[in-house]
């Protein structure tokens, strides 16, 4: 069971969402090892939220089983059914989603949203996205906060989680024709550092060798592309026609 879980996590975190990374890989792996060492009835509340994140990650991993080189062929319907079982487990561990007040719970919600995208359930996706964004605002993920008790890993995770929500907000809102949930003027959180996980530790950030590429160069580029999409939907296809110079009958 552990080997299967690790393989499904790999599908999600590496090939599946490597350009949309929400977790710190080594931190996630360490906590994953820990939950297999602790009896389930001894898991504290914070640990339960991580178990919810864990189930959400493997639910999404089920949708990427085509990356499996073991020769096993799993149909899309079978993969979706397996993913939904883990998705329900994640939902159970999080309990009341509207009361999520920690980063781990929001990470779990984001992987649940990605699962909903993978299964083409955009309506549920938009609803969960609103909850995730409000939870993020409540704990200040949209703000640049310098705190002595916050280590480099925690700081980068906060940035990654917020900008993953920002990308999804713009993309899903544009697809569904709904208004954006958060405006640019409300944000002063810097982009994630363009440094991969192996160079970011609790003790500090290690400068990578010159010319070392990072997944977060693509992550940040995608955020800027989403902001461009937002400007297009706002100014090229506005909900309201401009009263100045608008000519009746000439709008497409």
PDB file of C-alpha atoms in Angstrom:
ATOM      1  CA  UNK A   1       0.000   0.000   0.000  1.00  0.00           C
ATOM      2  CA  UNK A   2       2.821   2.419   0.845  1.00  0.00           C
ATOM      3  CA  UNK A   3       4.592   1.730  -2.449  1.00  0.00           C
ATOM      4  CA  UNK A   4       1.368   2.389  -4.395  1.00  0.00           C
ATOM      5  CA  UNK A   5       0.773   5.625  -2.480  1.00  0.00           C
ATOM      6  CA  UNK A   6       4.333   6.800  -3.133  1.00  0.00           C
ATOM      7  CA  UNK A   7       3.949   6.019  -6.833  1.00  0.00           C
ATOM      8  CA  UNK A   8       0.671   7.950  -7.091  1.00  0.00           C
ATOM      9  CA  UNK A   9       2.224  10.890  -5.235  1.00  0.00           C
ATOM     10  CA  UNK A  10       5.096  10.818  -7.708  1.00  0.00           C
ATOM     11  CA  UNK A  11       2.664  10.965 -10.643  1.00  0.00           C
ATOM     12  CA  UNK A  12       1.022  14.058  -9.176  1.00  0.00           C
ATOM     13  CA  UNK A  13       4.074  15.935  -7.923  1.00  0.00           C
ATOM     14  CA  UNK A  14       6.492  15.201 -10.752  1.00  0.00           C
ATOM     15  CA  UNK A  15       5.031  14.632 -14.232  1.00  0.00           C
ATOM     16  CA  UNK A  16       1.475  15.689 -13.379  1.00  0.00           C
ATOM     17  CA  UNK A  17       1.867  19.101 -11.738  1.00  0.00           C
ATOM     18  CA  UNK A  18       5.618  19.785 -11.869  1.00  0.00           C
ATOM     19  CA  UNK A  19       4.937  23.256 -13.324  1.00  0.00           C
ATOM     20  CA  UNK A  20       2.238  23.979 -10.750  1.00  0.00           C
ATOM     21  CA  UNK A  21       4.031  22.856  -7.613  1.00  0.00           C
ATOM     22  CA  UNK A  22       2.142  23.669  -4.412  1.00  0.00           C
ATOM     23  CA  UNK A  23       4.156  21.673  -1.865  1.00  0.00           C
ATOM     24  CA  UNK A  24       7.806  21.509  -0.833  1.00  0.00           C
ATOM     25  CA  UNK A  25       8.752  18.031  -2.020  1.00  0.00           C
ATOM     26  CA  UNK A  26      11.198  16.955   0.707  1.00  0.00           C
ATOM     27  CA  UNK A  27       8.926  18.317   3.466  1.00  0.00           C
ATOM     28  CA  UNK A  28       5.957  16.455   1.958  1.00  0.00           C
ATOM     29  CA  UNK A  29       7.998  13.235   1.690  1.00  0.00           C
ATOM     30  CA  UNK A  30       9.187  13.469   5.305  1.00  0.00           C
ATOM     31  CA  UNK A  31       5.637  13.928   6.585  1.00  0.00           C
ATOM     32  CA  UNK A  32       4.435  11.084   4.365  1.00  0.00           C
ATOM     33  CA  UNK A  33       6.967   8.756   5.988  1.00  0.00           C
ATOM     34  CA  UNK A  34       5.823   9.946   9.409  1.00  0.00           C
ATOM     35  CA  UNK A  35       2.142   9.085   8.915  1.00  0.00           C
ATOM     36  CA  UNK A  36       3.097   5.497   8.094  1.00  0.00           C
ATOM     37  CA  UNK A  37       5.030   5.301  11.369  1.00  0.00           C
ATOM     38  CA  UNK A  38       2.241   6.655  13.628  1.00  0.00           C
ATOM     39  CA  UNK A  39      -0.962   4.672  14.403  1.00  0.00           C
ATOM     40  CA  UNK A  40      -3.978   6.342  12.793  1.00  0.00           C
ATOM     41  CA  UNK A  41      -5.746   6.892  16.132  1.00  0.00           C
ATOM     42  CA  UNK A  42      -2.676   8.823  17.377  1.00  0.00           C
ATOM     43  CA  UNK A  43      -2.711  11.360  14.555  1.00  0.00           C
ATOM     44  CA  UNK A  44      -3.308  14.869  15.950  1.00  0.00           C
ATOM     45  CA  UNK A  45      -5.533  17.463  14.236  1.00  0.00           C
ATOM     46  CA  UNK A  46      -2.696  19.018  12.215  1.00  0.00           C
ATOM     47  CA  UNK A  47      -1.688  15.532  11.115  1.00  0.00           C
ATOM     48  CA  UNK A  48      -5.247  14.821   9.999  1.00  0.00           C
ATOM     49  CA  UNK A  49      -5.086  17.830   7.698  1.00  0.00           C
ATOM     50  CA  UNK A  50      -1.887  16.441   6.182  1.00  0.00           C
ATOM     51  CA  UNK A  51      -3.604  13.072   5.711  1.00  0.00           C
ATOM     52  CA  UNK A  52      -6.304  14.992   3.829  1.00  0.00           C
ATOM     53  CA  UNK A  53      -3.581  16.558   1.661  1.00  0.00           C
ATOM     54  CA  UNK A  54      -2.053  13.109   1.139  1.00  0.00           C
ATOM     55  CA  UNK A  55      -5.362  11.609  -0.038  1.00  0.00           C
ATOM     56  CA  UNK A  56      -5.986  14.588  -2.342  1.00  0.00           C
ATOM     57  CA  UNK A  57      -2.530  14.174  -3.925  1.00  0.00           C
ATOM     58  CA  UNK A  58      -3.008  10.457  -4.590  1.00  0.00           C
ATOM     59  CA  UNK A  59      -6.545  11.082  -5.898  1.00  0.00           C
ATOM     60  CA  UNK A  60      -5.053  13.317  -8.570  1.00  0.00           C
ATOM     61  CA  UNK A  61      -2.250  10.795  -9.098  1.00  0.00           C
ATOM     62  CA  UNK A  62      -4.829   8.228 -10.162  1.00  0.00           C
ATOM     63  CA  UNK A  63      -5.609  10.448 -13.161  1.00  0.00           C
ATOM     64  CA  UNK A  64      -1.969  10.250 -14.296  1.00  0.00           C
ATOM     65  CA  UNK A  65      -1.532   6.484 -14.208  1.00  0.00           C
ATOM     66  CA  UNK A  66      -0.706   6.585 -17.915  1.00  0.00           C
ATOM     67  CA  UNK A  67       2.798   7.560 -16.772  1.00  0.00           C
ATOM     68  CA  UNK A  68       3.147   4.077 -15.281  1.00  0.00           C
ATOM     69  CA  UNK A  69       5.754   2.077 -17.204  1.00  0.00           C
ATOM     70  CA  UNK A  70       4.904  -1.198 -15.448  1.00  0.00           C
ATOM     71  CA  UNK A  71       2.806  -2.303 -18.409  1.00  0.00           C
ATOM     72  CA  UNK A  72      -0.501  -2.038 -16.539  1.00  0.00           C
ATOM     73  CA  UNK A  73      -3.158  -0.310 -18.602  1.00  0.00           C
ATOM     74  CA  UNK A  74      -5.853   1.404 -16.544  1.00  0.00           C
ATOM     75  CA  UNK A  75      -8.927   2.804 -18.293  1.00  0.00           C
ATOM     76  CA  UNK A  76      -9.954   6.418 -17.736  1.00  0.00           C
ATOM     77  CA  UNK A  77     -13.179   5.329 -16.001  1.00  0.00           C
ATOM     78  CA  UNK A  78     -11.285   2.999 -13.649  1.00  0.00           C
ATOM     79  CA  UNK A  79      -8.726   5.686 -12.843  1.00  0.00           C
ATOM     80  CA  UNK A  80     -11.520   8.185 -12.145  1.00  0.00           C
ATOM     81  CA  UNK A  81     -13.347   5.747  -9.842  1.00  0.00           C
ATOM     82  CA  UNK A  82     -10.145   5.069  -7.905  1.00  0.00           C
ATOM     83  CA  UNK A  83      -9.421   8.788  -7.684  1.00  0.00           C
ATOM     84  CA  UNK A  84     -12.915   9.542  -6.390  1.00  0.00           C
ATOM     85  CA  UNK A  85     -12.458   7.091  -3.521  1.00  0.00           C
ATOM     86  CA  UNK A  86      -9.316   8.916  -2.386  1.00  0.00           C
ATOM     87  CA  UNK A  87     -11.013  12.262  -3.041  1.00  0.00           C
ATOM     88  CA  UNK A  88     -13.839  11.328  -0.662  1.00  0.00           C
ATOM     89  CA  UNK A  89     -11.261  10.292   1.951  1.00  0.00           C
ATOM     90  CA  UNK A  90      -9.583  13.702   1.611  1.00  0.00           C
ATOM     91  CA  UNK A  91     -12.921  15.451   1.975  1.00  0.00           C
ATOM     92  CA  UNK A  92     -13.679  13.435   5.116  1.00  0.00           C
ATOM     93  CA  UNK A  93     -10.347  14.338   6.742  1.00  0.00           C
ATOM     94  CA  UNK A  94     -10.860  18.063   6.144  1.00  0.00           C
ATOM     95  CA  UNK A  95     -14.426  18.033   7.544  1.00  0.00           C
ATOM     96  CA  UNK A  96     -15.760  21.630   7.409  1.00  0.00           C
ATOM     97  CA  UNK A  97     -13.989  23.223   4.432  1.00  0.00           C
ATOM     98  CA  UNK A  98     -15.265  26.691   5.331  1.00  0.00           C
ATOM     99  CA  UNK A  99     -13.252  26.546   8.559  1.00  0.00           C
ATOM    100  CA  UNK A 100      -9.871  25.805   6.948  1.00  0.00           C
ATOM    101  CA  UNK A 101      -7.418  28.118   8.699  1.00  0.00           C
ATOM    102  CA  UNK A 102      -4.037  26.563   7.906  1.00  0.00           C
ATOM    103  CA  UNK A 103      -1.847  26.238   4.836  1.00  0.00           C
ATOM    104  CA  UNK A 104      -1.946  22.422   4.755  1.00  0.00           C
ATOM    105  CA  UNK A 105      -5.752  22.379   4.505  1.00  0.00           C
ATOM    106  CA  UNK A 106      -5.641  24.903   1.663  1.00  0.00           C
ATOM    107  CA  UNK A 107      -3.013  22.798  -0.127  1.00  0.00           C
ATOM    108  CA  UNK A 108      -5.355  19.823   0.164  1.00  0.00           C
ATOM    109  CA  UNK A 109      -8.215  21.865  -1.294  1.00  0.00           C
ATOM    110  CA  UNK A 110      -6.045  22.922  -4.238  1.00  0.00           C
ATOM    111  CA  UNK A 111      -5.267  19.320  -5.151  1.00  0.00           C
ATOM    112  CA  UNK A 112      -8.975  18.532  -4.814  1.00  0.00           C
ATOM    113  CA  UNK A 113      -9.661  21.405  -7.235  1.00  0.00           C
ATOM    114  CA  UNK A 114      -7.047  20.029  -9.657  1.00  0.00           C
ATOM    115  CA  UNK A 115      -8.787  16.653  -9.434  1.00  0.00           C
ATOM    116  CA  UNK A 116     -12.092  18.339 -10.258  1.00  0.00           C
ATOM    117  CA  UNK A 117     -10.441  19.990 -13.264  1.00  0.00           C
ATOM    118  CA  UNK A 118      -9.058  16.625 -14.383  1.00  0.00           C
ATOM    119  CA  UNK A 119     -12.575  15.143 -14.213  1.00  0.00           C
ATOM    120  CA  UNK A 120     -14.138  18.178 -15.973  1.00  0.00           C
ATOM    121  CA  UNK A 121     -16.220  19.221 -12.961  1.00  0.00           C
ATOM    122  CA  UNK A 122     -15.692  22.980 -13.396  1.00  0.00           C
ATOM    123  CA  UNK A 123     -18.758  24.083 -11.437  1.00  0.00           C
ATOM    124  CA  UNK A 124     -17.576  22.315  -8.272  1.00  0.00           C
ATOM    125  CA  UNK A 125     -14.087  23.556  -9.078  1.00  0.00           C
ATOM    126  CA  UNK A 126     -15.235  27.198  -8.977  1.00  0.00           C
ATOM    127  CA  UNK A 127     -17.099  26.679  -5.709  1.00  0.00           C
ATOM    128  CA  UNK A 128     -14.098  25.103  -3.972  1.00  0.00           C
ATOM    129  CA  UNK A 129     -11.833  27.773  -5.432  1.00  0.00           C
ATOM    130  CA  UNK A 130     -13.889  30.468  -3.724  1.00  0.00           C
ATOM    131  CA  UNK A 131     -13.504  28.667  -0.393  1.00  0.00           C
ATOM    132  CA  UNK A 132      -9.747  28.219  -0.910  1.00  0.00           C
ATOM    133  CA  UNK A 133      -9.284  31.891  -1.791  1.00  0.00           C
ATOM    134  CA  UNK A 134     -11.272  33.159   1.185  1.00  0.00           C
ATOM    135  CA  UNK A 135      -9.303  30.840   3.473  1.00  0.00           C
ATOM    136  CA  UNK A 136      -6.043  32.132   1.972  1.00  0.00           C
ATOM    137  CA  UNK A 137      -7.085  35.752   2.494  1.00  0.00           C
ATOM    138  CA  UNK A 138      -8.101  35.000   6.072  1.00  0.00           C
ATOM    139  CA  UNK A 139      -4.548  33.870   6.947  1.00  0.00           C
ATOM    140  CA  UNK A 140      -2.898  36.598   4.868  1.00  0.00           C
ATOM    141  CA  UNK A 141      -1.398  34.578   2.011  1.00  0.00           C
ATOM    142  CA  UNK A 142      -1.951  37.527  -0.361  1.00  0.00           C
ATOM    143  CA  UNK A 143       0.265  39.776   1.783  1.00  0.00           C
ATOM    144  CA  UNK A 144       4.043  39.977   2.107  1.00  0.00           C
ATOM    145  CA  UNK A 145       4.592  39.105   5.758  1.00  0.00           C
ATOM    146  CA  UNK A 146       8.059  38.958   7.300  1.00  0.00           C
ATOM    147  CA  UNK A 147       8.012  37.023  10.562  1.00  0.00           C
ATOM    148  CA  UNK A 148      10.931  35.777  12.651  1.00  0.00           C
ATOM    149  CA  UNK A 149       9.137  32.495  13.332  1.00  0.00           C
ATOM    150  CA  UNK A 150       8.648  31.796   9.612  1.00  0.00           C
ATOM    151  CA  UNK A 151      11.432  29.726   8.034  1.00  0.00           C
ATOM    152  CA  UNK A 152      12.337  29.821   4.304  1.00  0.00           C
ATOM    153  CA  UNK A 153      10.333  26.671   3.505  1.00  0.00           C
ATOM    154  CA  UNK A 154       7.174  28.073   5.139  1.00  0.00           C
ATOM    155  CA  UNK A 155       7.640  31.413   3.369  1.00  0.00           C
ATOM    156  CA  UNK A 156       7.977  29.779  -0.053  1.00  0.00           C
ATOM    157  CA  UNK A 157       5.019  27.451   0.525  1.00  0.00           C
ATOM    158  CA  UNK A 158       2.820  30.446   1.383  1.00  0.00           C
ATOM    159  CA  UNK A 159       3.823  32.120  -1.895  1.00  0.00           C
ATOM    160  CA  UNK A 160       3.311  28.968  -3.950  1.00  0.00           C
ATOM    161  CA  UNK A 161      -0.114  28.280  -2.475  1.00  0.00           C
ATOM    162  CA  UNK A 162      -1.307  31.832  -3.025  1.00  0.00           C
ATOM    163  CA  UNK A 163      -0.148  32.080  -6.644  1.00  0.00           C
ATOM    164  CA  UNK A 164      -1.510  28.630  -7.461  1.00  0.00           C
ATOM    165  CA  UNK A 165      -4.896  29.936  -6.259  1.00  0.00           C
ATOM    166  CA  UNK A 166      -4.386  33.127  -8.277  1.00  0.00           C
ATOM    167  CA  UNK A 167      -3.679  31.184 -11.474  1.00  0.00           C
ATOM    168  CA  UNK A 168      -6.728  28.952 -10.958  1.00  0.00           C
ATOM    169  CA  UNK A 169      -8.946  31.924 -10.114  1.00  0.00           C
ATOM    170  CA  UNK A 170      -8.138  33.708 -13.372  1.00  0.00           C
ATOM    171  CA  UNK A 171      -8.250  30.572 -15.533  1.00  0.00           C
ATOM    172  CA  UNK A 172     -11.500  29.077 -14.197  1.00  0.00           C
ATOM    173  CA  UNK A 173     -13.259  32.465 -14.001  1.00  0.00           C
ATOM    174  CA  UNK A 174     -12.337  33.140 -17.639  1.00  0.00           C
ATOM    175  CA  UNK A 175     -13.578  29.702 -18.755  1.00  0.00           C
ATOM    176  CA  UNK A 176     -16.905  30.063 -16.969  1.00  0.00           C
ATOM    177  CA  UNK A 177     -17.383  33.771 -17.684  1.00  0.00           C
ATOM    178  CA  UNK A 178     -17.542  34.648 -13.977  1.00  0.00           C
ATOM    179  CA  UNK A 179     -16.007  37.712 -12.302  1.00  0.00           C
ATOM    180  CA  UNK A 180     -12.563  37.425 -10.765  1.00  0.00           C
ATOM    181  CA  UNK A 181     -12.650  36.770  -7.036  1.00  0.00           C
ATOM    182  CA  UNK A 182      -9.568  38.879  -6.175  1.00  0.00           C
ATOM    183  CA  UNK A 183      -8.237  42.014  -7.860  1.00  0.00           C
ATOM    184  CA  UNK A 184      -4.566  42.771  -8.559  1.00  0.00           C
ATOM    185  CA  UNK A 185      -4.514  45.880  -6.351  1.00  0.00           C
ATOM    186  CA  UNK A 186      -5.236  43.739  -3.290  1.00  0.00           C
ATOM    187  CA  UNK A 187      -1.996  41.714  -3.648  1.00  0.00           C
ATOM    188  CA  UNK A 188       1.531  42.507  -2.487  1.00  0.00           C
ATOM    189  CA  UNK A 189       2.832  38.947  -2.042  1.00  0.00           C
ATOM    190  CA  UNK A 190       6.078  38.412  -4.045  1.00  0.00           C
ATOM    191  CA  UNK A 191       6.276  35.580  -6.567  1.00  0.00           C
ATOM    192  CA  UNK A 192       7.909  32.323  -5.363  1.00  0.00           C
ATOM    193  CA  UNK A 193      11.704  32.286  -5.599  1.00  0.00           C
ATOM    194  CA  UNK A 194      12.866  30.746  -8.879  1.00  0.00           C
ATOM    195  CA  UNK A 195      14.807  28.085  -6.994  1.00  0.00           C
ATOM    196  CA  UNK A 196      13.886  24.401  -6.813  1.00  0.00           C
ATOM    197  CA  UNK A 197      13.160  22.530  -3.596  1.00  0.00           C
ATOM    198  CA  UNK A 198      16.570  20.935  -3.111  1.00  0.00           C
ATOM    199  CA  UNK A 199      18.064  24.419  -2.609  1.00  0.00           C
ATOM    200  CA  UNK A 200      15.447  25.557  -0.047  1.00  0.00           C
ATOM    201  CA  UNK A 201      15.763  24.230   3.493  1.00  0.00           C
ATOM    202  CA  UNK A 202      14.471  25.171   6.924  1.00  0.00           C
ATOM    203  CA  UNK A 203      17.924  26.561   7.707  1.00  0.00           C
ATOM    204  CA  UNK A 204      18.075  28.812   4.647  1.00  0.00           C
ATOM    205  CA  UNK A 205      18.215  29.131   0.869  1.00  0.00           C
ATOM    206  CA  UNK A 206      21.246  27.737  -0.947  1.00  0.00           C
ATOM    207  CA  UNK A 207      22.184  29.624  -4.085  1.00  0.00           C
ATOM    208  CA  UNK A 208      22.036  27.146  -6.987  1.00  0.00           C
ATOM    209  CA  UNK A 209      24.932  26.939  -9.450  1.00  0.00           C
ATOM    210  CA  UNK A 210      24.819  29.517 -12.273  1.00  0.00           C
ATOM    211  CA  UNK A 211      22.635  28.459 -15.174  1.00  0.00           C
ATOM    212  CA  UNK A 212      20.577  26.001 -13.100  1.00  0.00           C
ATOM    213  CA  UNK A 213      16.979  26.021 -14.458  1.00  0.00           C
ATOM    214  CA  UNK A 214      14.038  25.963 -12.078  1.00  0.00           C
ATOM    215  CA  UNK A 215      10.451  24.761 -12.348  1.00  0.00           C
ATOM    216  CA  UNK A 216       9.445  28.057 -10.771  1.00  0.00           C
ATOM    217  CA  UNK A 217      10.647  30.044 -13.758  1.00  0.00           C
ATOM    218  CA  UNK A 218       7.796  28.342 -15.634  1.00  0.00           C
ATOM    219  CA  UNK A 219       5.448  28.676 -12.639  1.00  0.00           C
ATOM    220  CA  UNK A 220       5.995  32.443 -12.443  1.00  0.00           C
ATOM    221  CA  UNK A 221       5.799  32.808 -16.226  1.00  0.00           C
ATOM    222  CA  UNK A 222       2.414  31.072 -16.109  1.00  0.00           C
ATOM    223  CA  UNK A 223       1.259  33.487 -13.392  1.00  0.00           C
ATOM    224  CA  UNK A 224       2.216  36.439 -15.627  1.00  0.00           C
ATOM    225  CA  UNK A 225       0.357  34.820 -18.548  1.00  0.00           C
ATOM    226  CA  UNK A 226      -2.727  34.444 -16.358  1.00  0.00           C
ATOM    227  CA  UNK A 227      -2.497  38.128 -15.404  1.00  0.00           C
ATOM    228  CA  UNK A 228      -2.426  38.931 -19.136  1.00  0.00           C
ATOM    229  CA  UNK A 229      -5.527  36.775 -19.582  1.00  0.00           C
ATOM    230  CA  UNK A 230      -7.177  38.737 -16.784  1.00  0.00           C
ATOM    231  CA  UNK A 231      -6.420  42.033 -18.543  1.00  0.00           C
ATOM    232  CA  UNK A 232      -7.839  40.669 -21.804  1.00  0.00           C
ATOM    233  CA  UNK A 233     -11.097  39.587 -20.169  1.00  0.00           C
ATOM    234  CA  UNK A 234     -11.300  42.884 -18.259  1.00  0.00           C
ATOM    235  CA  UNK A 235     -10.528  45.362 -21.050  1.00  0.00           C
ATOM    236  CA  UNK A 236     -11.203  43.541 -24.338  1.00  0.00           C
ATOM    237  CA  UNK A 237     -14.339  41.656 -23.246  1.00  0.00           C
ATOM    238  CA  UNK A 238     -15.732  43.738 -20.353  1.00  0.00           C
ATOM    239  CA  UNK A 239     -19.024  42.792 -18.707  1.00  0.00           C
ATOM    240  CA  UNK A 240     -20.246  46.371 -19.057  1.00  0.00           C
ATOM    241  CA  UNK A 241     -19.851  48.441 -22.212  1.00  0.00           C
ATOM    242  CA  UNK A 242     -18.056  51.740 -21.776  1.00  0.00           C
ATOM    243  CA  UNK A 243     -20.482  54.667 -21.691  1.00  0.00           C
ATOM    244  CA  UNK A 244     -17.925  56.872 -23.411  1.00  0.00           C
ATOM    245  CA  UNK A 245     -17.870  56.428 -27.147  1.00  0.00           C
ATOM    246  CA  UNK A 246     -19.954  53.296 -27.200  1.00  0.00           C
ATOM    247  CA  UNK A 247     -21.967  52.962 -30.435  1.00  0.00           C
ATOM    248  CA  UNK A 248     -25.153  50.984 -30.264  1.00  0.00           C
ATOM    249  CA  UNK A 249     -25.368  48.077 -32.637  1.00  0.00           C
ATOM    250  CA  UNK A 250     -21.635  47.908 -33.299  1.00  0.00           C
ATOM    251  CA  UNK A 251     -20.765  45.523 -30.488  1.00  0.00           C
ATOM    252  CA  UNK A 252     -20.168  41.939 -31.595  1.00  0.00           C
TER     253      UNK A 252
END
